[in-house]
Amino acid sequence: MSAPRVTVVSAVHRPGPHLPAFLARLDGCLAEGAQVVVVDDASGDGTGEALVTWAASRPSAVVVVADENAGVARSRNRALCHAVGDFVWFVDHDDEWEDDALAVLTAATGDDDGERVDVVWCRADHRRAAGVPGKVVDGLAEHRTVTGDVALALLLDRRVDGFLWSKLLRRRLLGDAPFPELTSQSDVAGAAAVLARASRVRFVPEVLYHWTHRPGSITRVSTPRLANLERAHDLVLAAARARGGAAADERVRQRFTTTFLCLALVALPVRLGAPAAVRREGLRRARHALDGVDLGAVRRRDPLAWGVLRGALVAPAATTAALRVLYAAHDVRGRARLRLGAAARARGAVHPG
């Protein structure tokens, strides 16, 4: 039997009620000829046993049950030890993806027509509720094939993002342990390392993956890990320097520093309702990171980001208050959209014709 084209990888920890739907989606991947590797990160609630039972009748499924909780980065690295596909696709147990996502991604690799690429990058959206289309958060709205340094420059310039699940990654470029052992932000660091090694990257415009909001996500806890942001930022820039070319442009480097790092250090603690001490520490770290940054360029490109960062420097308390108001208004609008969407779906169910 020939090796699979794709290995689908997931690290899970106490998936709870999401597990049956997740396994059904993995069955769809197996039906398309993929290998599936799932690491249970010491859930301790019967998840490991359920996964082992599920995999017992599926020869292309591998389940690893960890004795101790190691975190998502180490679990993904562990899963790669078992990955035999030419490409790897990382998915999360509580998200959704289109039924044809794997087929679309695989077809775009070019391995069958000689136009080979090392990364296929689709669009993804963020959904506040399952099944409800949301804002596109990654990818490009066009077919485009670029070199690895250009793709990495697009990431630095924040035109695309570093999520793993929107990317099909050639296995050999991942190496043995591409993800640093961070409790969050390891995905963007690992993705940047692959882009730094990639020859060509292909963007496809289809929205294939749906990141679904769930309470308790590692990026939505009440106390953000500020040091993780800084470490991931440094690793991404190190990958860009190593690759060179378009990724070494100082303008995109500063763009990444101001938006990925500084803006998050200021805004994320406010967004997540972190304690005052964490908010103050975020402001302090942001002010330090902004040293030497051309804020004039930020103002020309993104006036709102400039306002937040300028405020962090000269009026931190007022900036925090303003962010609270902005986020509250954003949440009110979001809840209103969800109510309207639910009402529209209810009317459609009652009057399907």
Short mmCIF file of C-alpha atoms in Angstrom, two decimals:
data_model
loop_
_atom_site.label_atom_id
_atom_site.label_comp_id
_atom_site.label_asym_id
_atom_site.label_seq_id
_atom_site.Cartn_x
_atom_site.Cartn_y
_atom_site.Cartn_z
CA MET A 1 0.00 0.00 0.00
CA SER A 2 1.40 3.39 -0.99
CA ALA A 3 2.06 6.07 1.61
CA PRO A 4 -0.72 8.62 2.13
CA ARG A 5 -0.42 12.04 0.54
CA VAL A 6 -1.54 13.80 3.72
CA THR A 7 -1.33 13.18 7.46
CA VAL A 8 -4.00 14.96 9.48
CA VAL A 9 -2.73 15.80 12.97
CA SER A 10 -4.60 16.91 16.06
CA ALA A 11 -3.69 17.31 19.72
CA VAL A 12 -6.69 17.05 22.03
CA HIS A 13 -7.26 17.66 25.72
CA ARG A 14 -10.66 16.96 27.24
CA PRO A 15 -12.71 17.53 24.08
CA GLY A 16 -15.92 16.64 25.92
CA PRO A 17 -19.08 16.84 23.81
CA HIS A 18 -17.13 17.85 20.69
CA LEU A 19 -15.48 14.43 20.35
CA PRO A 20 -18.17 12.55 18.33
CA ALA A 21 -18.44 15.26 15.68
CA PHE A 22 -14.65 15.54 15.55
CA LEU A 23 -14.25 11.80 14.95
CA ALA A 24 -16.88 11.96 12.22
CA ARG A 25 -14.85 14.67 10.49
CA LEU A 26 -11.69 12.57 10.83
CA ASP A 27 -13.54 9.63 9.28
CA GLY A 28 -14.11 11.85 6.27
CA CYS A 29 -10.35 12.47 6.04
CA LEU A 30 -9.66 8.73 6.29
CA ALA A 31 -12.16 8.07 3.53
CA GLU A 32 -10.10 10.34 1.26
CA GLY A 33 -6.97 8.27 1.89
CA ALA A 34 -5.32 10.40 4.58
CA GLN A 35 -3.46 9.15 7.60
CA VAL A 36 -4.78 10.54 10.90
CA VAL A 37 -2.63 11.00 14.02
CA VAL A 38 -4.29 12.13 17.25
CA VAL A 39 -2.46 12.77 20.51
CA ASP A 40 -4.55 12.73 23.66
CA ASP A 41 -2.71 15.13 25.95
CA ALA A 42 -3.51 13.29 29.19
CA SER A 43 -7.19 14.18 29.23
CA GLY A 44 -7.83 11.71 32.05
CA ASP A 45 -11.57 11.69 31.37
CA GLY A 46 -11.94 8.66 29.12
CA THR A 47 -10.96 10.51 25.94
CA GLY A 48 -7.85 8.38 25.42
CA GLU A 49 -9.78 5.15 25.74
CA ALA A 50 -12.48 6.40 23.34
CA LEU A 51 -9.83 7.36 20.78
CA VAL A 52 -8.07 3.99 21.06
CA THR A 53 -11.37 2.19 20.53
CA TRP A 54 -12.15 4.37 17.51
CA ALA A 55 -8.72 3.79 15.94
CA ALA A 56 -8.77 0.02 16.48
CA SER A 57 -10.90 -0.53 13.37
CA ARG A 58 -9.14 2.10 11.27
CA PRO A 59 -5.71 1.00 10.02
CA SER A 60 -4.69 4.50 8.91
CA ALA A 61 -5.44 6.07 12.30
CA VAL A 62 -2.77 6.42 14.99
CA VAL A 63 -3.62 7.39 18.56
CA VAL A 64 -1.02 8.35 21.14
CA VAL A 65 -2.20 8.66 24.75
CA ALA A 66 0.12 10.76 26.90
CA ASP A 67 0.61 9.97 30.58
CA GLU A 68 1.28 13.59 31.50
CA ASN A 69 -0.15 16.82 30.15
CA ALA A 70 2.52 18.36 27.91
CA GLY A 71 0.69 21.15 26.09
CA VAL A 72 -0.30 21.56 22.47
CA ALA A 73 3.16 22.35 21.09
CA ARG A 74 4.88 19.27 22.48
CA SER A 75 1.87 17.13 21.58
CA ARG A 76 2.01 18.28 17.96
CA ASN A 77 5.74 17.59 17.85
CA ARG A 78 5.07 14.13 19.26
CA ALA A 79 2.42 13.47 16.63
CA LEU A 80 4.90 14.28 13.86
CA CYS A 81 6.98 11.25 14.89
CA HIS A 82 4.17 9.12 13.46
CA ALA A 83 3.33 11.22 10.38
CA VAL A 84 4.16 9.43 7.11
CA GLY A 85 2.30 11.63 4.61
CA ASP A 86 4.04 13.95 2.16
CA PHE A 87 2.06 16.83 3.69
CA VAL A 88 0.67 17.54 7.16
CA TRP A 89 -2.57 19.32 8.00
CA PHE A 90 -3.10 20.38 11.62
CA VAL A 91 -6.70 20.63 12.83
CA ASP A 92 -8.38 21.35 16.18
CA HIS A 93 -11.05 19.13 17.67
CA ASP A 94 -13.56 21.92 18.34
CA ASP A 95 -13.44 23.55 14.90
CA GLU A 96 -15.15 22.72 11.62
CA TRP A 97 -14.01 22.45 8.02
CA GLU A 98 -15.64 22.02 4.64
CA ASP A 99 -16.25 18.46 3.43
CA ASP A 100 -14.01 19.02 0.41
CA ALA A 101 -11.27 20.90 2.29
CA LEU A 102 -8.71 18.09 2.14
CA ALA A 103 -9.39 17.44 -1.55
CA VAL A 104 -9.03 21.13 -2.46
CA LEU A 105 -5.81 21.51 -0.49
CA THR A 106 -4.28 18.32 -1.88
CA ALA A 107 -5.17 19.16 -5.47
CA ALA A 108 -3.35 22.49 -5.11
CA THR A 109 -0.02 20.91 -4.09
CA GLY A 110 0.95 20.48 -7.75
CA ASP A 111 2.53 17.10 -7.06
CA ASP A 112 0.46 15.60 -9.89
CA ASP A 113 1.12 18.22 -12.57
CA GLY A 114 4.72 19.23 -11.94
CA GLU A 115 3.89 22.66 -10.45
CA ARG A 116 4.92 21.57 -6.99
CA VAL A 117 4.68 23.78 -3.93
CA ASP A 118 5.66 23.24 -0.31
CA VAL A 119 2.71 24.99 1.32
CA VAL A 120 -0.94 25.32 0.30
CA TRP A 121 -2.71 28.17 2.12
CA CYS A 122 -6.50 28.51 2.15
CA ARG A 123 -8.77 31.10 3.70
CA ALA A 124 -10.35 30.55 7.11
CA ASP A 125 -13.01 32.37 9.07
CA HIS A 126 -13.69 32.92 12.77
CA ARG A 127 -17.17 31.87 13.81
CA ARG A 128 -18.81 33.07 17.00
CA ALA A 129 -21.22 30.13 16.74
CA ALA A 130 -20.99 26.78 14.97
CA GLY A 131 -22.42 26.86 11.47
CA VAL A 132 -22.63 30.66 11.31
CA PRO A 133 -20.20 32.23 8.77
CA GLY A 134 -17.84 34.73 10.32
CA LYS A 135 -15.03 37.13 9.54
CA VAL A 136 -12.23 35.82 7.34
CA VAL A 137 -9.06 35.78 9.46
CA ASP A 138 -6.47 34.19 7.20
CA GLY A 139 -5.56 33.64 3.56
CA LEU A 140 -5.89 35.61 0.32
CA ALA A 141 -9.02 36.09 -1.78
CA GLU A 142 -7.24 35.00 -4.98
CA HIS A 143 -5.18 32.23 -6.49
CA ARG A 144 -1.53 33.18 -6.13
CA THR A 145 1.76 31.29 -6.07
CA VAL A 146 4.76 33.00 -4.47
CA THR A 147 8.21 32.13 -3.17
CA GLY A 148 8.67 31.30 0.49
CA ASP A 149 10.28 34.63 1.34
CA VAL A 150 7.35 36.53 -0.18
CA ALA A 151 4.85 34.41 1.78
CA LEU A 152 6.81 35.06 4.96
CA ALA A 153 6.82 38.80 4.17
CA LEU A 154 3.02 38.68 3.78
CA LEU A 155 2.86 37.13 7.25
CA LEU A 156 5.11 39.83 8.70
CA ASP A 157 3.03 42.50 6.99
CA ARG A 158 -0.09 41.02 8.61
CA ARG A 159 -1.82 40.47 5.28
CA VAL A 160 -2.14 36.81 6.27
CA ASP A 161 -1.85 35.05 9.62
CA GLY A 162 0.13 32.22 11.18
CA PHE A 163 -2.66 29.78 12.04
CA LEU A 164 -1.75 26.18 11.29
CA TRP A 165 -5.14 24.88 10.21
CA SER A 166 -5.26 27.10 7.10
CA LYS A 167 -2.07 25.51 5.74
CA LEU A 168 -1.06 22.21 4.21
CA LEU A 169 2.66 21.88 5.02
CA ARG A 170 5.22 19.63 3.35
CA ARG A 171 6.31 17.10 5.97
CA ARG A 172 10.05 17.24 5.35
CA LEU A 173 10.14 21.00 5.99
CA LEU A 174 8.64 20.59 9.44
CA GLY A 175 11.56 18.59 10.78
CA ASP A 176 11.29 16.73 14.07
CA ALA A 177 10.13 19.42 16.52
CA PRO A 178 9.06 22.62 14.72
CA PHE A 179 6.93 24.00 17.55
CA PRO A 180 8.60 25.75 20.50
CA GLU A 181 7.27 24.65 23.88
CA LEU A 182 5.05 27.65 24.48
CA THR A 183 1.57 27.42 25.99
CA SER A 184 0.31 29.69 23.20
CA GLN A 185 1.63 31.23 19.95
CA SER A 186 3.69 28.15 19.03
CA ASP A 187 1.74 27.81 15.79
CA VAL A 188 2.93 31.06 14.20
CA ALA A 189 6.53 30.30 15.16
CA GLY A 190 6.33 26.85 13.59
CA ALA A 191 4.61 28.14 10.46
CA ALA A 192 7.25 30.85 10.00
CA ALA A 193 10.02 28.26 10.23
CA VAL A 194 8.40 26.24 7.43
CA LEU A 195 7.92 29.32 5.25
CA ALA A 196 11.58 30.19 5.72
CA ARG A 197 12.47 26.79 4.19
CA ALA A 198 9.73 26.68 1.55
CA SER A 199 10.50 27.01 -2.13
CA ARG A 200 7.00 27.99 -3.24
CA VAL A 201 3.68 28.67 -1.53
CA ARG A 202 0.26 28.53 -3.19
CA PHE A 203 -2.75 30.49 -1.96
CA VAL A 204 -6.27 29.28 -2.78
CA PRO A 205 -9.24 31.61 -2.19
CA GLU A 206 -11.74 29.09 -0.82
CA VAL A 207 -12.80 29.48 2.82
CA LEU A 208 -12.20 25.88 3.88
CA TYR A 209 -11.62 26.02 7.63
CA HIS A 210 -13.85 27.47 10.35
CA TRP A 211 -12.22 28.48 13.63
CA THR A 212 -15.13 28.31 16.06
CA HIS A 213 -15.19 30.37 19.24
CA ARG A 214 -15.28 28.25 22.38
CA PRO A 215 -14.84 29.40 25.99
CA GLY A 216 -11.48 28.35 27.44
CA SER A 217 -9.45 28.43 24.23
CA ILE A 218 -5.71 28.73 24.96
CA THR A 219 -5.70 32.14 23.26
CA ARG A 220 -8.80 33.33 25.12
CA VAL A 221 -7.94 32.70 28.75
CA SER A 222 -8.38 35.56 31.23
CA THR A 223 -4.65 36.05 31.77
CA PRO A 224 -2.72 36.26 28.47
CA ARG A 225 0.83 34.92 28.36
CA LEU A 226 2.74 38.05 27.43
CA ALA A 227 6.08 36.30 27.34
CA ASN A 228 4.74 33.88 24.74
CA LEU A 229 3.95 36.78 22.42
CA GLU A 230 7.49 38.10 22.79
CA ARG A 231 9.11 34.70 22.26
CA ALA A 232 6.98 33.91 19.19
CA HIS A 233 7.70 37.38 17.79
CA ASP A 234 11.44 36.84 18.17
CA LEU A 235 11.31 33.39 16.55
CA VAL A 236 9.34 34.66 13.56
CA LEU A 237 11.80 37.50 12.99
CA ALA A 238 14.72 35.08 13.32
CA ALA A 239 13.15 32.90 10.61
CA ALA A 240 12.72 35.98 8.41
CA ARG A 241 16.35 37.01 8.84
CA ALA A 242 17.49 33.47 8.03
CA ARG A 243 15.42 33.39 4.83
CA GLY A 244 16.26 36.89 3.63
CA GLY A 245 14.79 38.30 0.42
CA ALA A 246 11.40 39.97 0.83
CA ALA A 247 11.17 38.66 4.40
CA ALA A 248 14.16 40.80 5.43
CA ASP A 249 12.47 44.11 4.53
CA GLU A 250 12.68 46.43 7.55
CA ARG A 251 9.23 47.87 6.85
CA VAL A 252 7.45 44.52 7.17
CA ARG A 253 9.56 43.68 10.22
CA GLN A 254 8.36 46.84 11.95
CA ARG A 255 4.82 46.13 10.86
CA PHE A 256 5.00 42.72 12.55
CA THR A 257 6.48 44.18 15.71
CA THR A 258 3.84 46.90 16.03
CA THR A 259 0.78 44.75 15.26
CA PHE A 260 1.57 41.19 16.32
CA LEU A 261 3.53 42.17 19.42
CA CYS A 262 2.97 45.74 20.64
CA LEU A 263 -0.71 46.06 19.78
CA ALA A 264 -1.41 42.66 21.36
CA LEU A 265 0.55 43.55 24.51
CA VAL A 266 -1.63 46.63 24.95
CA ALA A 267 -5.02 45.38 23.78
CA LEU A 268 -5.16 41.68 24.63
CA PRO A 269 -5.11 42.08 28.44
CA VAL A 270 -7.97 44.57 28.14
CA ARG A 271 -9.90 42.34 25.75
CA LEU A 272 -9.61 39.34 28.07
CA GLY A 273 -10.37 41.25 31.25
CA ALA A 274 -6.97 40.53 32.75
CA PRO A 275 -6.03 41.91 36.20
CA ALA A 276 -4.72 45.47 36.38
CA ALA A 277 -1.19 44.26 37.06
CA VAL A 278 -1.18 42.28 33.80
CA ARG A 279 -2.52 45.27 31.88
CA ARG A 280 0.22 47.49 33.30
CA GLU A 281 2.86 44.91 32.45
CA GLY A 282 1.56 44.69 28.89
CA LEU A 283 1.82 48.47 28.53
CA ARG A 284 5.36 48.43 29.93
CA ARG A 285 6.51 45.72 27.54
CA ALA A 286 4.84 47.43 24.58
CA ARG A 287 6.56 50.74 25.32
CA HIS A 288 9.90 48.94 25.47
CA ALA A 289 9.27 47.11 22.16
CA LEU A 290 8.22 50.35 20.43
CA ASP A 291 11.65 51.88 20.96
CA GLY A 292 13.04 52.59 17.51
CA VAL A 293 9.76 51.89 15.68
CA ASP A 294 8.61 54.44 13.08
CA LEU A 295 5.14 55.30 14.38
CA GLY A 296 4.64 57.63 11.43
CA ALA A 297 4.59 54.61 9.12
CA VAL A 298 2.07 52.94 11.42
CA ARG A 299 -0.15 56.04 11.29
CA ARG A 300 -0.15 56.08 7.48
CA ARG A 301 -0.99 52.38 7.23
CA ASP A 302 -3.34 51.89 10.19
CA PRO A 303 -4.55 55.02 12.03
CA LEU A 304 -6.45 53.00 14.65
CA ALA A 305 -3.40 50.92 15.56
CA TRP A 306 -1.34 54.10 15.68
CA GLY A 307 -3.85 55.67 18.06
CA VAL A 308 -3.70 52.70 20.43
CA LEU A 309 0.10 52.56 20.40
CA ARG A 310 0.52 56.31 20.71
CA GLY A 311 -1.92 56.23 23.58
CA ALA A 312 0.10 53.51 25.29
CA LEU A 313 3.07 55.87 25.25
CA VAL A 314 1.44 59.11 26.38
CA ALA A 315 -1.92 58.27 28.02
CA PRO A 316 -2.05 54.60 29.07
CA ALA A 317 -5.01 54.89 31.46
CA ALA A 318 -7.15 56.69 28.86
CA THR A 319 -6.15 54.16 26.23
CA THR A 320 -7.25 51.27 28.44
CA ALA A 321 -10.62 52.97 29.06
CA ALA A 322 -11.12 53.63 25.36
CA LEU A 323 -10.33 50.02 24.48
CA ARG A 324 -12.88 48.79 26.99
CA VAL A 325 -15.55 50.92 25.33
CA LEU A 326 -14.57 49.78 21.85
CA TYR A 327 -14.61 46.10 22.81
CA ALA A 328 -17.95 46.43 24.60
CA ALA A 329 -19.50 48.01 21.51
CA HIS A 330 -17.97 45.32 19.32
CA ASP A 331 -19.47 42.58 21.50
CA VAL A 332 -22.91 44.20 21.44
CA ARG A 333 -22.82 44.29 17.63
CA GLY A 334 -21.64 40.69 17.53
CA ARG A 335 -24.46 39.46 19.74
CA ALA A 336 -26.97 41.39 17.64
CA ARG A 337 -25.67 39.77 14.45
CA LEU A 338 -25.97 36.33 16.05
CA ARG A 339 -29.57 37.01 17.09
CA LEU A 340 -30.47 38.23 13.62
CA GLY A 341 -28.79 35.20 12.05
CA ALA A 342 -30.61 32.80 14.38
CA ALA A 343 -33.94 34.48 13.60
CA ALA A 344 -33.28 34.24 9.86
CA ARG A 345 -32.42 30.54 10.12
CA ALA A 346 -35.56 29.93 12.18
CA ARG A 347 -37.69 31.64 9.55
CA GLY A 348 -36.02 29.56 6.86
CA ALA A 349 -36.75 26.34 8.78
CA VAL A 350 -40.40 27.26 9.14
CA HIS A 351 -40.74 28.41 5.52
CA PRO A 352 -38.12 26.38 3.58
CA GLY A 353 -39.69 27.24 0.27
#
